[in-house]
Amino acid sequence: MSNYTGGCQCGYIRYHLSEEPSSPHFCHCRMCQRSAGAPVVAWANVPIASLTYEGAEPALYRSSESTQRGFCPKCGSSLLVVDDGSEIIDITLATLDHPEEVTPAYDSNLESSPPWMRWESRNH
Ligand SMILES: [Zn+2]
Ligand SMILES: [Zn+2]
């Protein structure tokens, strides 16, 4: 029995995962950027059946023809993305209570990452 818990910024949405998230990764696509208001979003997959809520469930926004994104209707935190008919849901790693426990293993859609995200382009 795993014990992955998480929630939105305001605490209105609280969730529990009964399985370890898989395929943790960064997505740099424009849809994720605009949805989160951030240059990159860390995601991991879980079976929909392993995701339960303690109370309220996320509001859903249809971000493309076959995809919906879940967010807190009170504070706006981006929580999940799911394709129609899929048994798998992607959750945002940063909303886990302990995001350090799941390490992103690869990057997707890097071509949409702004150049200022490159460490070497900054002055330190
Ligand atoms: Zn919230
Ligand atoms: Zn994306």
Short mmCIF file of N, CA, C and O and ligand atoms in Angstrom, two decimals:
data_model
loop_
_atom_site.label_atom_id
_atom_site.label_comp_id
_atom_site.label_asym_id
_atom_site.label_seq_id
_atom_site.Cartn_x
_atom_site.Cartn_y
_atom_site.Cartn_z
N MET A 1 0.86 -1.19 0.00
CA MET A 1 0.00 0.00 0.00
C MET A 1 0.89 1.24 0.00
O MET A 1 1.60 1.49 0.96
N SER A 2 0.86 1.97 -1.06
CA SER A 2 1.66 3.19 -1.10
C SER A 2 0.88 4.31 -0.43
O SER A 2 -0.29 4.19 -0.12
N ASN A 3 1.56 5.39 -0.18
CA ASN A 3 0.91 6.47 0.52
C ASN A 3 1.25 7.81 -0.11
O ASN A 3 1.84 8.67 0.52
N TYR A 4 0.91 7.94 -1.38
CA TYR A 4 1.14 9.19 -2.06
C TYR A 4 -0.09 10.07 -1.91
O TYR A 4 -1.19 9.68 -2.32
N THR A 5 0.11 11.21 -1.30
CA THR A 5 -1.00 12.14 -1.13
C THR A 5 -0.60 13.49 -1.71
O THR A 5 0.60 13.80 -1.85
N GLY A 6 -1.60 14.27 -2.03
CA GLY A 6 -1.31 15.59 -2.56
C GLY A 6 -2.55 16.45 -2.54
O GLY A 6 -3.62 16.03 -2.07
N GLY A 7 -2.40 17.65 -3.06
CA GLY A 7 -3.54 18.55 -3.09
C GLY A 7 -3.18 19.87 -3.73
O GLY A 7 -2.02 20.12 -4.08
N CYS A 8 -4.20 20.71 -3.87
CA CYS A 8 -4.02 22.02 -4.49
C CYS A 8 -3.44 23.01 -3.49
O CYS A 8 -3.24 22.69 -2.31
N GLN A 9 -3.24 24.22 -3.96
CA GLN A 9 -2.63 25.24 -3.10
C GLN A 9 -3.51 25.59 -1.90
O GLN A 9 -3.01 25.78 -0.79
N CYS A 10 -4.82 25.66 -2.09
CA CYS A 10 -5.70 26.12 -1.01
C CYS A 10 -6.19 24.99 -0.11
O CYS A 10 -6.77 25.24 0.95
N GLY A 11 -5.99 23.73 -0.54
CA GLY A 11 -6.40 22.59 0.29
C GLY A 11 -7.81 22.10 0.02
O GLY A 11 -8.24 21.12 0.63
N TYR A 12 -8.53 22.76 -0.90
CA TYR A 12 -9.90 22.34 -1.21
C TYR A 12 -9.92 20.96 -1.86
O TYR A 12 -10.77 20.12 -1.57
N ILE A 13 -8.95 20.70 -2.74
CA ILE A 13 -8.82 19.38 -3.37
C ILE A 13 -7.68 18.62 -2.71
O ILE A 13 -6.54 19.09 -2.68
N ARG A 14 -8.00 17.45 -2.17
CA ARG A 14 -7.00 16.57 -1.59
C ARG A 14 -7.13 15.20 -2.26
O ARG A 14 -8.24 14.68 -2.41
N TYR A 15 -6.01 14.62 -2.68
CA TYR A 15 -6.09 13.32 -3.36
C TYR A 15 -5.12 12.31 -2.77
O TYR A 15 -4.17 12.66 -2.06
N HIS A 16 -5.39 11.05 -3.07
CA HIS A 16 -4.56 9.93 -2.61
C HIS A 16 -4.32 8.99 -3.78
O HIS A 16 -5.23 8.74 -4.58
N LEU A 17 -3.10 8.51 -3.90
CA LEU A 17 -2.75 7.53 -4.94
C LEU A 17 -2.43 6.21 -4.27
O LEU A 17 -1.59 6.17 -3.37
N SER A 18 -3.08 5.15 -4.72
CA SER A 18 -2.81 3.84 -4.12
C SER A 18 -1.68 3.11 -4.84
O SER A 18 -1.28 2.03 -4.44
N GLU A 19 -1.17 3.70 -5.94
CA GLU A 19 -0.03 3.12 -6.65
C GLU A 19 1.03 4.18 -6.87
O GLU A 19 0.71 5.37 -6.96
N GLU A 20 2.27 3.72 -6.97
CA GLU A 20 3.37 4.64 -7.23
C GLU A 20 3.20 5.25 -8.62
O GLU A 20 2.94 4.53 -9.58
N PRO A 21 3.34 6.57 -8.75
CA PRO A 21 3.25 7.19 -10.08
C PRO A 21 4.36 6.65 -10.99
O PRO A 21 5.48 6.37 -10.54
N SER A 22 4.04 6.47 -12.28
CA SER A 22 5.03 5.95 -13.23
C SER A 22 5.31 6.97 -14.33
O SER A 22 4.57 7.93 -14.50
N SER A 23 6.40 6.73 -15.06
CA SER A 23 6.83 7.60 -16.15
C SER A 23 6.89 9.08 -15.77
O SER A 23 6.39 9.94 -16.49
N PRO A 24 7.50 9.39 -14.64
CA PRO A 24 7.61 10.81 -14.28
C PRO A 24 8.47 11.57 -15.30
O PRO A 24 9.53 11.07 -15.71
N HIS A 25 8.00 12.73 -15.72
CA HIS A 25 8.72 13.47 -16.76
C HIS A 25 8.34 14.95 -16.72
O HIS A 25 7.34 15.34 -16.12
N PHE A 26 9.15 15.74 -17.41
CA PHE A 26 8.84 17.15 -17.63
C PHE A 26 8.17 17.31 -18.98
O PHE A 26 8.63 16.74 -19.97
N CYS A 27 7.11 18.12 -19.04
CA CYS A 27 6.55 18.48 -20.34
C CYS A 27 6.70 19.98 -20.53
O CYS A 27 6.30 20.77 -19.67
N HIS A 28 7.27 20.34 -21.68
CA HIS A 28 7.54 21.74 -22.00
C HIS A 28 6.57 22.27 -23.06
O HIS A 28 6.83 23.32 -23.64
N CYS A 29 5.49 21.54 -23.34
CA CYS A 29 4.62 21.96 -24.45
C CYS A 29 3.85 23.23 -24.11
O CYS A 29 3.70 23.60 -22.95
N ARG A 30 3.36 23.90 -25.14
CA ARG A 30 2.68 25.18 -24.94
C ARG A 30 1.37 25.01 -24.17
O ARG A 30 0.95 25.91 -23.44
N MET A 31 0.70 23.87 -24.35
CA MET A 31 -0.54 23.64 -23.62
C MET A 31 -0.27 23.60 -22.12
O MET A 31 -0.98 24.22 -21.33
N CYS A 32 0.77 22.86 -21.73
CA CYS A 32 1.11 22.79 -20.31
C CYS A 32 1.58 24.15 -19.80
O CYS A 32 1.23 24.54 -18.68
N GLN A 33 2.36 24.85 -20.60
CA GLN A 33 2.86 26.15 -20.17
C GLN A 33 1.70 27.10 -19.86
O GLN A 33 1.66 27.74 -18.82
N ARG A 34 0.74 27.17 -20.78
CA ARG A 34 -0.37 28.11 -20.58
C ARG A 34 -1.29 27.64 -19.46
O ARG A 34 -1.82 28.45 -18.70
N SER A 35 -1.47 26.33 -19.36
CA SER A 35 -2.36 25.80 -18.33
C SER A 35 -1.82 26.10 -16.93
O SER A 35 -2.57 26.50 -16.03
N ALA A 36 -0.52 25.92 -16.76
CA ALA A 36 0.08 26.09 -15.44
C ALA A 36 0.61 27.50 -15.21
O ALA A 36 0.89 27.88 -14.07
N GLY A 37 0.77 28.28 -16.27
CA GLY A 37 1.40 29.58 -16.13
C GLY A 37 2.86 29.45 -15.76
O GLY A 37 3.41 30.27 -15.04
N ALA A 38 3.49 28.39 -16.25
CA ALA A 38 4.87 28.08 -15.90
C ALA A 38 5.58 27.52 -17.13
O ALA A 38 4.93 26.97 -18.02
N PRO A 39 6.90 27.66 -17.21
CA PRO A 39 7.61 27.23 -18.42
C PRO A 39 7.70 25.72 -18.58
O PRO A 39 7.97 25.23 -19.68
N VAL A 40 7.47 24.98 -17.52
CA VAL A 40 7.55 23.52 -17.61
C VAL A 40 6.67 22.93 -16.51
O VAL A 40 6.49 23.55 -15.46
N VAL A 41 6.10 21.76 -16.79
CA VAL A 41 5.28 21.07 -15.79
C VAL A 41 5.81 19.64 -15.63
O VAL A 41 6.08 18.97 -16.62
N ALA A 42 5.97 19.20 -14.40
CA ALA A 42 6.38 17.82 -14.12
C ALA A 42 5.12 16.97 -13.91
O ALA A 42 4.24 17.33 -13.13
N TRP A 43 5.07 15.84 -14.64
CA TRP A 43 3.90 14.96 -14.63
C TRP A 43 4.32 13.53 -14.29
O TRP A 43 5.47 13.15 -14.52
N ALA A 44 3.36 12.73 -13.83
CA ALA A 44 3.55 11.28 -13.77
C ALA A 44 2.20 10.62 -13.99
O ALA A 44 1.15 11.21 -13.74
N ASN A 45 2.25 9.38 -14.45
CA ASN A 45 1.03 8.63 -14.77
C ASN A 45 0.57 7.79 -13.58
O ASN A 45 1.39 7.18 -12.89
N VAL A 46 -0.73 7.72 -13.42
CA VAL A 46 -1.30 6.75 -12.49
C VAL A 46 -2.58 6.19 -13.12
O VAL A 46 -3.26 6.89 -13.87
N PRO A 47 -2.91 4.91 -12.82
CA PRO A 47 -4.21 4.40 -13.27
C PRO A 47 -5.33 5.21 -12.61
O PRO A 47 -5.23 5.53 -11.42
N ILE A 48 -6.35 5.54 -13.40
CA ILE A 48 -7.46 6.34 -12.85
C ILE A 48 -8.02 5.67 -11.60
O ILE A 48 -8.36 6.34 -10.62
N ALA A 49 -8.05 4.33 -11.60
CA ALA A 49 -8.65 3.60 -10.49
C ALA A 49 -7.86 3.77 -9.19
O ALA A 49 -8.39 3.54 -8.11
N SER A 50 -6.60 4.20 -9.29
CA SER A 50 -5.79 4.33 -8.08
C SER A 50 -5.89 5.73 -7.47
O SER A 50 -5.33 5.99 -6.40
N LEU A 51 -6.60 6.62 -8.15
CA LEU A 51 -6.72 8.00 -7.69
C LEU A 51 -8.06 8.21 -6.98
O LEU A 51 -9.12 7.96 -7.56
N THR A 52 -8.00 8.63 -5.72
CA THR A 52 -9.24 8.93 -4.99
C THR A 52 -9.11 10.32 -4.35
O THR A 52 -8.00 10.80 -4.09
N TYR A 53 -10.26 10.92 -4.10
CA TYR A 53 -10.30 12.25 -3.49
C TYR A 53 -10.88 12.15 -2.09
O TYR A 53 -11.77 11.35 -1.83
N GLU A 54 -10.38 12.99 -1.21
CA GLU A 54 -10.89 12.99 0.15
C GLU A 54 -12.23 13.71 0.24
O GLU A 54 -13.02 13.45 1.14
N GLY A 55 -12.46 14.62 -0.67
CA GLY A 55 -13.71 15.38 -0.66
C GLY A 55 -14.03 15.84 -2.07
O GLY A 55 -14.38 15.04 -2.92
N ALA A 56 -13.87 17.13 -2.29
CA ALA A 56 -14.20 17.72 -3.58
C ALA A 56 -13.30 17.16 -4.69
O ALA A 56 -12.16 16.75 -4.44
N GLU A 57 -13.83 17.13 -5.90
CA GLU A 57 -13.07 16.69 -7.07
C GLU A 57 -12.72 17.91 -7.92
O GLU A 57 -13.41 18.93 -7.89
N PRO A 58 -11.65 17.79 -8.71
CA PRO A 58 -11.25 18.93 -9.55
C PRO A 58 -12.32 19.31 -10.56
O PRO A 58 -13.10 18.47 -11.02
N ALA A 59 -12.36 20.57 -10.91
CA ALA A 59 -13.13 21.02 -12.06
C ALA A 59 -12.36 20.63 -13.31
O ALA A 59 -11.14 20.47 -13.28
N LEU A 60 -13.09 20.43 -14.42
CA LEU A 60 -12.45 19.99 -15.65
C LEU A 60 -12.59 21.04 -16.74
O LEU A 60 -13.64 21.66 -16.90
N TYR A 61 -11.50 21.23 -17.48
CA TYR A 61 -11.49 22.14 -18.62
C TYR A 61 -11.06 21.34 -19.85
O TYR A 61 -10.04 20.64 -19.81
N ARG A 62 -11.87 21.40 -20.91
CA ARG A 62 -11.51 20.67 -22.12
C ARG A 62 -10.50 21.50 -22.91
O ARG A 62 -10.85 22.46 -23.57
N SER A 63 -9.22 21.12 -22.79
CA SER A 63 -8.15 21.91 -23.38
C SER A 63 -7.90 21.55 -24.84
O SER A 63 -7.27 22.31 -25.57
N SER A 64 -8.38 20.40 -25.28
CA SER A 64 -8.34 20.05 -26.69
C SER A 64 -9.47 19.07 -26.95
O SER A 64 -10.18 18.67 -26.02
N GLU A 65 -9.64 18.67 -28.19
CA GLU A 65 -10.80 17.87 -28.57
C GLU A 65 -10.95 16.61 -27.73
O GLU A 65 -12.07 16.21 -27.39
N SER A 66 -9.83 16.00 -27.38
CA SER A 66 -9.90 14.71 -26.69
C SER A 66 -9.25 14.72 -25.32
O SER A 66 -9.02 13.66 -24.73
N THR A 67 -8.93 15.90 -24.81
CA THR A 67 -8.20 15.98 -23.54
C THR A 67 -8.86 16.96 -22.58
O THR A 67 -9.29 18.04 -22.99
N GLN A 68 -8.91 16.57 -21.32
CA GLN A 68 -9.40 17.48 -20.29
C GLN A 68 -8.33 17.67 -19.23
O GLN A 68 -7.56 16.76 -18.93
N ARG A 69 -8.31 18.88 -18.66
CA ARG A 69 -7.38 19.21 -17.60
C ARG A 69 -8.15 19.53 -16.34
O ARG A 69 -9.16 20.24 -16.39
N GLY A 70 -7.69 18.98 -15.21
CA GLY A 70 -8.38 19.17 -13.94
C GLY A 70 -7.65 20.18 -13.08
O GLY A 70 -6.42 20.17 -13.01
N PHE A 71 -8.43 21.03 -12.42
CA PHE A 71 -7.85 22.09 -11.60
C PHE A 71 -8.76 22.37 -10.41
O PHE A 71 -9.95 22.02 -10.42
N CYS A 72 -8.21 23.01 -9.41
CA CYS A 72 -9.04 23.40 -8.26
C CYS A 72 -9.92 24.58 -8.65
O CYS A 72 -9.41 25.60 -9.11
N PRO A 73 -11.25 24.46 -8.46
CA PRO A 73 -12.14 25.55 -8.83
C PRO A 73 -12.01 26.76 -7.91
O PRO A 73 -12.50 27.84 -8.24
N LYS A 74 -11.34 26.60 -6.77
CA LYS A 74 -11.18 27.73 -5.85
C LYS A 74 -9.87 28.46 -6.05
O LYS A 74 -9.83 29.69 -6.09
N CYS A 75 -8.77 27.72 -6.14
CA CYS A 75 -7.46 28.38 -6.22
C CYS A 75 -6.80 28.25 -7.58
O CYS A 75 -5.80 28.92 -7.84
N GLY A 76 -7.31 27.38 -8.46
CA GLY A 76 -6.79 27.29 -9.82
C GLY A 76 -5.60 26.38 -10.01
O GLY A 76 -5.11 26.25 -11.13
N SER A 77 -5.12 25.73 -8.95
CA SER A 77 -3.97 24.83 -9.11
C SER A 77 -4.24 23.80 -10.20
O SER A 77 -5.31 23.18 -10.23
N SER A 78 -3.25 23.59 -11.05
CA SER A 78 -3.34 22.56 -12.09
C SER A 78 -3.02 21.21 -11.47
O SER A 78 -1.97 21.03 -10.86
N LEU A 79 -3.94 20.25 -11.59
CA LEU A 79 -3.80 18.98 -10.88
C LEU A 79 -3.63 17.78 -11.77
O LEU A 79 -2.91 16.85 -11.42
N LEU A 80 -4.30 17.75 -12.92
CA LEU A 80 -4.27 16.52 -13.72
C LEU A 80 -4.61 16.80 -15.18
O LEU A 80 -5.14 17.86 -15.53
N VAL A 81 -4.28 15.83 -16.01
CA VAL A 81 -4.70 15.84 -17.40
C VAL A 81 -5.10 14.42 -17.77
O VAL A 81 -4.48 13.46 -17.31
N VAL A 82 -6.19 14.29 -18.54
CA VAL A 82 -6.66 12.95 -18.91
C VAL A 82 -7.23 12.99 -20.33
O VAL A 82 -7.93 13.93 -20.71
N ASP A 83 -6.86 11.98 -21.10
CA ASP A 83 -7.42 11.83 -22.45
C ASP A 83 -8.73 11.07 -22.36
O ASP A 83 -8.87 10.15 -21.56
N ASP A 84 -9.69 11.43 -23.20
CA ASP A 84 -10.99 10.76 -23.21
C ASP A 84 -10.82 9.25 -23.37
O ASP A 84 -10.07 8.78 -24.23
N GLY A 85 -11.48 8.49 -22.53
CA GLY A 85 -11.46 7.04 -22.64
C GLY A 85 -10.23 6.36 -22.09
O GLY A 85 -10.15 5.14 -22.10
N SER A 86 -9.27 7.15 -21.61
CA SER A 86 -8.03 6.56 -21.11
C SER A 86 -8.21 5.99 -19.71
O SER A 86 -9.00 6.50 -18.91
N GLU A 87 -7.47 4.93 -19.41
CA GLU A 87 -7.46 4.36 -18.06
C GLU A 87 -6.37 5.00 -17.22
O GLU A 87 -6.22 4.67 -16.04
N ILE A 88 -5.59 5.85 -17.86
CA ILE A 88 -4.43 6.47 -17.21
C ILE A 88 -4.67 7.97 -17.07
O ILE A 88 -5.21 8.61 -17.97
N ILE A 89 -4.25 8.51 -15.96
CA ILE A 89 -4.37 9.95 -15.73
C ILE A 89 -2.97 10.47 -15.40
O ILE A 89 -2.16 9.76 -14.82
N ASP A 90 -2.68 11.69 -15.81
CA ASP A 90 -1.41 12.32 -15.45
C ASP A 90 -1.66 13.29 -14.31
O ASP A 90 -2.55 14.13 -14.41
N ILE A 91 -0.87 13.20 -13.28
CA ILE A 91 -1.01 14.15 -12.18
C ILE A 91 0.24 15.04 -12.12
O ILE A 91 1.33 14.63 -12.51
N THR A 92 0.07 16.25 -11.63
CA THR A 92 1.20 17.17 -11.53
C THR A 92 2.03 16.81 -10.29
O THR A 92 1.54 16.81 -9.17
N LEU A 93 3.30 16.49 -10.55
CA LEU A 93 4.17 16.06 -9.45
C LEU A 93 4.30 17.11 -8.36
O LEU A 93 4.43 16.79 -7.17
N ALA A 94 4.24 18.38 -8.76
CA ALA A 94 4.46 19.45 -7.77
C ALA A 94 3.31 19.57 -6.78
O ALA A 94 3.47 20.23 -5.75
N THR A 95 2.16 18.93 -7.07
CA THR A 95 1.07 18.98 -6.10
C THR A 95 1.12 17.83 -5.09
O THR A 95 0.30 17.77 -4.18
N LEU A 96 2.08 16.89 -5.28
CA LEU A 96 2.26 15.87 -4.25
C LEU A 96 2.74 16.51 -2.95
O LEU A 96 3.43 17.54 -2.96
N ASP A 97 2.37 15.93 -1.83
CA ASP A 97 2.85 16.44 -0.55
C ASP A 97 4.36 16.27 -0.42
O ASP A 97 5.02 17.04 0.26
N HIS A 98 4.89 15.24 -1.10
CA HIS A 98 6.33 14.99 -1.07
C HIS A 98 6.83 14.79 -2.50
O HIS A 98 7.15 13.66 -2.90
N PRO A 99 6.91 15.87 -3.28
CA PRO A 99 7.33 15.74 -4.68
C PRO A 99 8.75 15.19 -4.83
O PRO A 99 9.10 14.65 -5.88
N GLU A 100 9.55 15.30 -3.77
CA GLU A 100 10.92 14.79 -3.86
C GLU A 100 10.97 13.26 -3.98
O GLU A 100 12.01 12.69 -4.30
N GLU A 101 9.84 12.60 -3.74
CA GLU A 101 9.83 11.13 -3.77
C GLU A 101 9.70 10.56 -5.18
O GLU A 101 9.88 9.37 -5.39
N VAL A 102 9.36 11.40 -6.16
CA VAL A 102 9.21 10.94 -7.54
C VAL A 102 10.05 11.84 -8.44
O VAL A 102 9.80 13.04 -8.52
N THR A 103 11.06 11.27 -9.08
CA THR A 103 12.02 12.06 -9.84
C THR A 103 11.74 11.98 -11.34
O THR A 103 11.75 10.89 -11.91
N PRO A 104 11.48 13.11 -11.98
CA PRO A 104 11.27 13.09 -13.44
C PRO A 104 12.47 12.49 -14.16
O PRO A 104 13.62 12.81 -13.83
N ALA A 105 12.19 11.63 -15.14
CA ALA A 105 13.27 10.87 -15.79
C ALA A 105 13.59 11.36 -17.20
O ALA A 105 14.62 11.03 -17.75
N TYR A 106 12.69 12.15 -17.79
CA TYR A 106 12.96 12.63 -19.15
C TYR A 106 12.14 13.88 -19.43
O TYR A 106 11.26 14.25 -18.66
N ASP A 107 12.48 14.51 -20.57
CA ASP A 107 11.80 15.72 -21.01
C ASP A 107 11.01 15.44 -22.27
O ASP A 107 11.46 14.67 -23.12
N SER A 108 9.83 16.05 -22.39
CA SER A 108 9.10 15.97 -23.65
C SER A 108 8.78 17.38 -24.14
O SER A 108 8.67 18.32 -23.35
N ASN A 109 8.67 17.50 -25.46
CA ASN A 109 8.34 18.78 -26.11
C ASN A 109 9.32 19.90 -25.76
O ASN A 109 8.93 21.05 -25.61
N LEU A 110 10.60 19.53 -25.70
CA LEU A 110 11.63 20.52 -25.36
C LEU A 110 11.71 21.66 -26.36
O LEU A 110 12.16 22.76 -26.03
N GLU A 111 11.25 21.40 -27.60
CA GLU A 111 11.35 22.44 -28.62
C GLU A 111 10.52 23.67 -28.26
O GLU A 111 10.75 24.76 -28.78
N SER A 112 9.56 23.51 -27.34
CA SER A 112 8.74 24.65 -26.92
C SER A 112 9.28 25.36 -25.69
O SER A 112 8.69 26.32 -25.22
N SER A 113 10.42 24.89 -25.19
CA SER A 113 11.00 25.49 -24.00
C SER A 113 11.70 26.79 -24.36
O SER A 113 12.54 26.81 -25.26
N PRO A 114 11.38 27.90 -23.67
CA PRO A 114 12.04 29.16 -24.01
C PRO A 114 13.54 29.09 -23.70
O PRO A 114 13.94 28.43 -22.74
N PRO A 115 14.35 29.78 -24.51
CA PRO A 115 15.80 29.70 -24.33
C PRO A 115 16.27 30.14 -22.95
O PRO A 115 17.29 29.67 -22.47
N TRP A 116 15.50 31.00 -22.29
CA TRP A 116 15.94 31.44 -20.95
C TRP A 116 15.81 30.36 -19.90
O TRP A 116 16.20 30.54 -18.75
N MET A 117 15.25 29.20 -20.28
CA MET A 117 15.23 28.08 -19.36
C MET A 117 16.57 27.36 -19.29
O MET A 117 16.82 26.57 -18.40
N ARG A 118 17.44 27.60 -20.27
CA ARG A 118 18.75 26.94 -20.27
C ARG A 118 19.64 27.59 -19.21
O ARG A 118 19.87 28.80 -19.25
N TRP A 119 20.15 26.79 -18.31
CA TRP A 119 21.01 27.34 -17.24
C TRP A 119 22.18 28.10 -17.83
O TRP A 119 22.56 29.13 -17.31
N GLU A 120 22.74 27.56 -18.93
CA GLU A 120 23.96 28.16 -19.46
C GLU A 120 23.70 29.54 -20.07
O GLU A 120 24.61 30.29 -20.34
N SER A 121 22.38 29.87 -20.30
CA SER A 121 22.09 31.17 -20.88
C SER A 121 21.98 32.27 -19.82
O SER A 121 21.81 33.43 -20.12
N ARG A 122 22.09 31.88 -18.55
CA ARG A 122 21.96 32.86 -17.48
C ARG A 122 23.30 33.22 -16.87
O ARG A 122 24.25 32.44 -16.94
N ASN A 123 23.34 34.38 -16.26
CA ASN A 123 24.54 34.78 -15.52
C ASN A 123 24.39 34.41 -14.07
O ASN A 123 23.45 34.83 -13.40
N HIS A 124 25.29 33.58 -13.59
CA HIS A 124 25.26 33.21 -12.17
C HIS A 124 26.53 33.66 -11.49
O HIS A 124 27.58 33.60 -12.07
ZN ZN B 1 -7.41 24.87 -4.26
ZN ZN B 2 2.49 19.30 -22.09
#
